[in-house]
Amino acid sequence: MSVTIKECSLACWFALMLACGSAGTEPGTPEALPHAGTGEFRPLTEEETGVAGSDGRVLFSPGAMDTLFVHSRHLFFGGGLLRTDAMDPPSEPIRSWVDWTAFQSRKIFRAVPFGQQAFRDAVPVLSAEQSWEGESVSDPCIVETSSGQIWLYYVGGVDSAGQGGVGVAVAQSIEGDFLRTTDTPILGRIGGVLPRRPSVVQFAGEFLMYVSVGDAIHLARSPDGMTFTPMGPISLGEDLFNLDGAETGVTEPGALTVTTGTGRKVVRLYFVSLRDDGTRAISIAASLDGVNFERFQRPVTAQTFARSPSPVAVDDRVTLLYTVGTRISRRRELGAAQGLVTPGDTDLSGE
Amino acid sequence: MCLRFINLGSRGVTSCFLFLALVSAPRMLQAQSADTFGFGSRSTALGGAVAADVSDSSAPYYNPAGMVRDGGIHVGLGYSRAYPMLRINGSDSNVDVVSGLDIGLTVPGEFDGFRFAFGLAAHLPDGRISRSRSLPRRQPRWEFYDNRPHRTFIATVVAIRPLDWLLVGGGLGFLAQSETTLEIQGTIDFLSEAQTRLESQLIASLPSVRFPVAGLMILPHEDVSIGLTFRDELQLGNDLDADVQATIDAFGIDVPAALLLETFAVNVFVPRQLSLGVSYTPFEALRISAEVTWLNWSAYRSAIGDSDVELNIQPPPELEGAIVVPESIEPTRELAANFKDRFVPRIGIEYIPVSNTDLSVAVRAGYYFESTPVPDQRFLSNLVDTDHHTVTVGAGLSLLNLRPTLPGKLSIDAHFQWTHLPERDTVKNSLVDTTGDYRAGGNVIAAGASIEIAFE
């Protein structure tokens, strides 16, 4: 008995000493920290875009591009091809955005995924056909309905010809053919001003359309997504950020609906803040009702000339923000799709 | 005058030993692993409701007065391991496993009929002696599982028994905080890495922080005991100063630059706490203990520290306008924690189904509820915590007749502990808060075993 007890005791002590003999490890890091998609975005890296070389951060640059929208990894953009009879490019690069006189009438193009985050093979999916559309259509925005239909909102008459307004076309899939549902705009001019850059989201059982009207962002509401009622300009909250000069207007809304980690439904609205020094700061505001917004008091990117922010929620913490940046080609300043991401520690290179 | 260790017969210890022990020994190094996961298998299995019912080697931690309750030297060694499985917004927070050795020792004695005891308890983490890390305030962290459990814990206390029904114990604890100074001097050359010369010096010190502990046990009846324990608060700081003096070679033009960074944060805060427990033995094989602990969490200032940054760059005239130096850098100021006090009720039951002259077998169970002291994190800070429901079970085997191998008893105990943290929603006041809303919750399971020898 005594030997058994001794052995038992020694075994227990030995086991305990072995148990505590394990080596220490580095402190654990969380699998993923919560992030609201606000705050600062960083540009995608070459590893993330999958495009090597000097254009590593350019996701797509087919020519002239004024607005874009990304849905299901497909890029929709309003753009035009260079006219064959275009005048020789100026001796100095045109710094006043795209010189549309050198390009054909704007159409809406669709490009397919390429590499990690880039795009290629743009084909036109919608051209101006109706009288109210004048000669150009642009400013695409995609909404996928619960039945899987793809609704393409766009702006006709952007070249000042025709009545102009916001129209809608429907496809049965993201790569399908788009057919107009009406022969009239679903949202006409507001106060005589052509609405631009519609951004439509489904929220709280209705469709909310944010549009640029002059230097303000307006809201229009719809129960079915086909007939919208203008609700007037919305306030995005007081602008306290004045390092780059005072704000002179807000434009180019890009809306996104998200459900927070606690189940709150929020509309996040990315937009361009026009500064009095001529720069553009992409900012964000958020709302619980789609009408009353609280503003984040810093630009979300250091880029000062980016346009047409189009957000995509990758998951409940990672947000991609596509913008139209600038690219000089043959001394002409053109648009180029670029990508930003937040939070900064996100690594999309493996996707 | 004589000195005699109870039932041990040791006579070679002088009175100096007693004097030195009373003067210098009462120090307790209060760690949070024991607060969070318990100390010793028996006490942990009883849900920690042992302020009125502890006399084994865990007494120095739970109630030092218990060291003079039973008499006999107790030497205990245990190992425990806890696995936090905590999630935020469905993602694993990867909170570190907490594990280590629990060591306990109580040595009672008698001096001219005056009964006393020395005690030692220690928790030695097996992964790291201590861990400190400061996180950005926007980064959510599990406040009670991040740095807090990763501390070495050593306790030495004394106890006396002035009256048969009155037991008193106490000590003074200390723990080290961190003070670090980093000095960098040299030249930075933008164009040539080889021409860049920087010398650095790191000075780190761990000055101690002290706090008192005390315990009381009253035995009004052979079947009833009452325990009262007190621990004072403890704040462990994390003080970091950085002094960078460099000359920046900007394309051949020397630009002197200086950066002074001073930060201070409370890395670990242990609140002042008071526990009142009662233990009742309705019949010999059953013991029931209940306890309530008040924890003064409202005294917690902030987990978010102060920082001051002073940047001094003097561009030469030829670079005026090319280098824009901010006039000042906004300091970070601590955010009030606004924690609230909490009361922790505990209950423990021990049943002894087998007891004879050779062995006894005990089964144990316990439960305690800890309401979270952390307020809703509606603003900038993100200290994550929820209520805790903890259920414990355990068993023990004591071999009582081991002579001549062992003049006492050998106890082997084991415990299992399950803590459930129900999900808690954090809803931010600001819709554009960069962290945003989150839902946090999870479970923590822990298990351990200990072996104790109690000399007669």
Short mmCIF file of N, CA, C and O in Angstrom, two decimals, chain A residues 161-206:
data_model
loop_
_atom_site.label_atom_id
_atom_site.label_comp_id
_atom_site.label_asym_id
_atom_site.label_seq_id
_atom_site.Cartn_x
_atom_site.Cartn_y
_atom_site.Cartn_z
N ALA A 161 -28.94 67.15 -74.51
CA ALA A 161 -29.95 66.97 -75.54
C ALA A 161 -31.09 66.15 -74.95
O ALA A 161 -30.88 65.31 -74.10
N GLY A 162 -32.29 66.40 -75.37
CA GLY A 162 -33.42 65.64 -74.87
C GLY A 162 -33.88 66.17 -73.52
O GLY A 162 -33.24 66.99 -72.88
N GLN A 163 -35.03 65.63 -73.09
CA GLN A 163 -35.63 66.08 -71.83
C GLN A 163 -34.75 65.71 -70.64
O GLN A 163 -34.59 66.46 -69.70
N GLY A 164 -34.22 64.51 -70.70
CA GLY A 164 -33.33 64.04 -69.62
C GLY A 164 -34.11 63.54 -68.43
O GLY A 164 -35.30 63.81 -68.26
N GLY A 165 -33.45 62.74 -67.62
CA GLY A 165 -34.07 62.19 -66.42
C GLY A 165 -33.45 60.85 -66.09
O GLY A 165 -32.45 60.43 -66.67
N VAL A 166 -34.09 60.20 -65.13
CA VAL A 166 -33.61 58.88 -64.69
C VAL A 166 -34.53 57.82 -65.28
O VAL A 166 -35.76 57.91 -65.14
N GLY A 167 -33.95 56.82 -65.91
CA GLY A 167 -34.72 55.72 -66.45
C GLY A 167 -34.31 54.42 -65.81
O GLY A 167 -33.38 54.36 -64.98
N VAL A 168 -35.01 53.35 -66.20
CA VAL A 168 -34.69 52.04 -65.64
C VAL A 168 -34.83 50.98 -66.72
O VAL A 168 -35.72 51.06 -67.57
N ALA A 169 -33.93 50.03 -66.70
CA ALA A 169 -33.99 48.89 -67.61
C ALA A 169 -33.76 47.63 -66.78
O ALA A 169 -33.12 47.68 -65.73
N VAL A 170 -34.31 46.53 -67.25
CA VAL A 170 -34.30 45.31 -66.44
C VAL A 170 -33.66 44.17 -67.22
O VAL A 170 -33.90 44.01 -68.41
N ALA A 171 -32.84 43.39 -66.52
CA ALA A 171 -32.27 42.16 -67.08
C ALA A 171 -32.58 41.02 -66.12
O ALA A 171 -32.83 41.23 -64.94
N GLN A 172 -32.55 39.83 -66.66
CA GLN A 172 -32.87 38.67 -65.83
C GLN A 172 -31.66 38.15 -65.07
O GLN A 172 -31.80 37.32 -64.17
N SER A 173 -30.48 38.62 -65.45
CA SER A 173 -29.27 38.23 -64.73
C SER A 173 -28.24 39.32 -64.92
O SER A 173 -28.41 40.22 -65.76
N ILE A 174 -27.16 39.22 -64.19
CA ILE A 174 -26.16 40.28 -64.23
C ILE A 174 -25.50 40.36 -65.61
O ILE A 174 -25.02 41.42 -66.01
N GLU A 175 -25.50 39.29 -66.34
CA GLU A 175 -24.91 39.30 -67.67
C GLU A 175 -25.98 39.26 -68.77
O GLU A 175 -25.67 38.99 -69.93
N GLY A 176 -27.23 39.51 -68.37
CA GLY A 176 -28.32 39.45 -69.34
C GLY A 176 -28.48 40.75 -70.11
O GLY A 176 -27.75 41.73 -69.91
N ASP A 177 -29.45 40.76 -71.04
CA ASP A 177 -29.74 41.95 -71.83
C ASP A 177 -30.72 42.84 -71.08
O ASP A 177 -31.71 42.36 -70.51
N PHE A 178 -30.44 44.13 -71.13
CA PHE A 178 -31.29 45.07 -70.42
C PHE A 178 -32.38 45.62 -71.34
O PHE A 178 -32.08 46.07 -72.46
N LEU A 179 -33.62 45.58 -70.85
CA LEU A 179 -34.77 46.07 -71.61
C LEU A 179 -35.46 47.15 -70.79
O LEU A 179 -35.70 46.98 -69.59
N ARG A 180 -35.78 48.26 -71.44
CA ARG A 180 -36.46 49.35 -70.74
C ARG A 180 -37.87 48.93 -70.36
O ARG A 180 -38.53 48.19 -71.10
N THR A 181 -38.33 49.40 -69.23
CA THR A 181 -39.68 49.08 -68.77
C THR A 181 -40.68 50.16 -69.15
O THR A 181 -41.88 49.90 -69.17
N THR A 182 -40.21 51.38 -69.39
CA THR A 182 -41.11 52.47 -69.78
C THR A 182 -40.43 53.29 -70.87
O THR A 182 -39.22 53.18 -71.08
N ASP A 183 -41.22 54.09 -71.52
CA ASP A 183 -40.63 54.97 -72.53
C ASP A 183 -40.56 56.41 -72.02
O ASP A 183 -40.43 57.34 -72.81
N THR A 184 -40.69 56.55 -70.71
CA THR A 184 -40.54 57.88 -70.11
C THR A 184 -39.62 57.75 -68.90
O THR A 184 -39.47 56.66 -68.33
N PRO A 185 -38.99 58.85 -68.51
CA PRO A 185 -38.14 58.77 -67.31
C PRO A 185 -38.98 58.51 -66.06
O PRO A 185 -40.13 58.97 -65.96
N ILE A 186 -38.43 57.76 -65.15
CA ILE A 186 -39.15 57.52 -63.89
C ILE A 186 -38.91 58.66 -62.90
O ILE A 186 -39.59 58.75 -61.89
N LEU A 187 -37.94 59.48 -63.20
CA LEU A 187 -37.72 60.69 -62.39
C LEU A 187 -37.19 61.76 -63.34
O LEU A 187 -36.12 61.59 -63.93
N GLY A 188 -37.97 62.80 -63.50
CA GLY A 188 -37.60 63.85 -64.43
C GLY A 188 -36.71 64.89 -63.78
O GLY A 188 -36.17 64.70 -62.68
N ARG A 189 -36.55 65.99 -64.48
CA ARG A 189 -35.74 67.08 -63.93
C ARG A 189 -36.36 67.59 -62.64
O ARG A 189 -37.59 67.59 -62.47
N ILE A 190 -35.52 68.01 -61.77
CA ILE A 190 -35.96 68.55 -60.49
C ILE A 190 -35.61 70.03 -60.46
O ILE A 190 -34.43 70.39 -60.49
N GLY A 191 -36.64 70.84 -60.42
CA GLY A 191 -36.40 72.29 -60.46
C GLY A 191 -35.66 72.70 -61.71
O GLY A 191 -34.86 73.65 -61.68
N GLY A 192 -35.91 71.96 -62.78
CA GLY A 192 -35.26 72.28 -64.04
C GLY A 192 -33.86 71.75 -64.17
O GLY A 192 -33.21 71.94 -65.20
N VAL A 193 -33.38 71.08 -63.14
CA VAL A 193 -32.00 70.56 -63.15
C VAL A 193 -32.04 69.05 -63.38
O VAL A 193 -32.83 68.34 -62.76
N LEU A 194 -31.16 68.60 -64.26
CA LEU A 194 -31.10 67.17 -64.54
C LEU A 194 -30.51 66.43 -63.33
O LEU A 194 -29.39 66.74 -62.91
N PRO A 195 -31.23 65.46 -62.78
CA PRO A 195 -30.63 64.68 -61.68
C PRO A 195 -29.54 63.78 -62.23
O PRO A 195 -29.67 63.22 -63.32
N ARG A 196 -28.47 63.67 -61.50
CA ARG A 196 -27.35 62.84 -61.93
C ARG A 196 -27.01 61.83 -60.85
O ARG A 196 -27.33 61.96 -59.69
N ARG A 197 -26.30 60.83 -61.29
CA ARG A 197 -25.71 59.83 -60.43
C ARG A 197 -26.74 59.24 -59.44
O ARG A 197 -26.57 59.32 -58.21
N PRO A 198 -27.80 58.62 -59.95
CA PRO A 198 -28.77 58.01 -59.03
C PRO A 198 -28.15 56.84 -58.29
O PRO A 198 -27.36 56.07 -58.85
N SER A 199 -28.49 56.73 -57.03
CA SER A 199 -28.05 55.58 -56.24
C SER A 199 -29.28 55.07 -55.51
O SER A 199 -29.87 55.78 -54.70
N VAL A 200 -29.69 53.87 -55.84
CA VAL A 200 -30.95 53.33 -55.35
C VAL A 200 -30.68 52.17 -54.41
O VAL A 200 -29.87 51.29 -54.71
N VAL A 201 -31.36 52.19 -53.26
CA VAL A 201 -31.26 51.07 -52.32
C VAL A 201 -32.66 50.70 -51.85
O VAL A 201 -33.57 51.53 -51.87
N GLN A 202 -32.81 49.46 -51.48
CA GLN A 202 -34.06 49.01 -50.86
C GLN A 202 -33.87 49.10 -49.36
O GLN A 202 -32.93 48.51 -48.81
N PHE A 203 -34.78 49.80 -48.72
CA PHE A 203 -34.61 50.03 -47.28
C PHE A 203 -35.98 50.19 -46.64
O PHE A 203 -36.81 50.96 -47.11
N ALA A 204 -36.18 49.44 -45.60
CA ALA A 204 -37.42 49.51 -44.82
C ALA A 204 -38.66 49.39 -45.71
O ALA A 204 -39.63 50.12 -45.56
N GLY A 205 -38.61 48.48 -46.65
CA GLY A 205 -39.78 48.19 -47.46
C GLY A 205 -40.04 49.14 -48.59
O GLY A 205 -41.10 49.10 -49.23
N GLU A 206 -39.12 50.03 -48.89
CA GLU A 206 -39.30 50.94 -50.01
C GLU A 206 -37.97 51.14 -50.73
O GLU A 206 -36.92 50.70 -50.26
#
